[in-house]
Amino acid sequence: MKIKRSLIILVTVLCFNCKDNHSHDYDEVHSPIEAYLMPNPNDQFLGGIRMIPISTPKGDFKVWTKRVGQNPTMKVLLLHGGPGMTHEIYECFDGYFPQENIEYYYYDQLGSYYSDQPKDLSLWDLDRFVEEVEQVRIALGLNKDNFYLYGQSWGGILGMQYALKYQDNLKGLIISNMVASIPEYQKYSDEVLAPKLDPEVLKEIMSYEEKEDYGNERYLDLIVNNYYTEHVIRMPVDEWPDPVNRGFKHLNPDVYVTMQGPSEFGIKGDATLKNWDVTKELHTITVPTLTIGATHDTMDPEHMKWISTEVKNGRFLLCPNGSHLSQFDDQKVFFEGLIDFIKDVDDGSFNQD
């Protein structure tokens, strides 16, 4: 696309082997925080990190995951954006989930920085990524009694597509900062967001777009300082959090350009996601679903609200001061709503807003 890290120190030695019956151990510890922090010797050595083997049509590879905490009924797998970004932009979850005793998993998808990075571009395919998530789910021992899938931006696309095929494995679905149609996203970008830019800035940006000169330093400078600071993360560039800077630094351009395209002002060219649209299929998603939108997002917040009414059991959270990375620029609203959803589903009190 600097966070206090003291809580990470408390939890880096905590992990479990998904084959263990750790829920029994959890129940035997009287204090919830003691249970959450209870070390598991099977993966204590690496602080919860596991390289999970996955099979693809082009061979076998490994993807990086890291577990934080343990809770038998609330386990959240984090699907990062990009495509080709990393788990790093979710490090702020360390400041909120541990104190709520929510177990969660960082995960770099195939091609991302901490995972294997094969060069075969045919691997950057949505349906293949869905099967990858399913293999990760099985390896981590997640199931319909505990498995919450969180996806932001591209991760939201992946989350929706996963739910359309495998929702029977889910306890809850979170679609964050992502609409259900790329054509609708492009329309919103062209007709709503672009006109908000300074006319001279927009004119110069479009001159580079027309020439397809996407690597030009001036083009990138205009996008970052005029578009990103308004609609991706609403902070001056020199104040961007370290996890965001590292995430951008570690972005895999092969994955990104293949699926998202070369433009930073929408999805163009021959990007594989260019025509993706599941608006007519959303009604088949019956699992409890939270959609998160933000007033200043690159995505239309009204569309994200609409998604929550199309799925069978939906709830909408608006981050009024946030943008695409609302976990940073409207953090307290974001996490309060996200945690409430997870806990409401867990204790059976979830209902549609």
PDB file of C-alpha atoms in Angstrom, residues 126 143 157 168 197 333:
ATOM      1  CA  LEU A 126      -8.167 -16.432  -9.105  1.00  0.00           C
ATOM      2  CA  ASN A 143     -13.407 -25.454  10.138  1.00  0.00           C
ATOM      3  CA  ILE A 157     -12.147 -10.717  -4.037  1.00  0.00           C
ATOM      4  CA  ASP A 168     -19.641 -24.662   4.315  1.00  0.00           C
ATOM      5  CA  LEU A 197      -8.605  15.557  -8.142  1.00  0.00           C
ATOM      6  CA  VAL A 333     -13.807   2.379  14.366  1.00  0.00           C
TER       7      VAL A 333
END
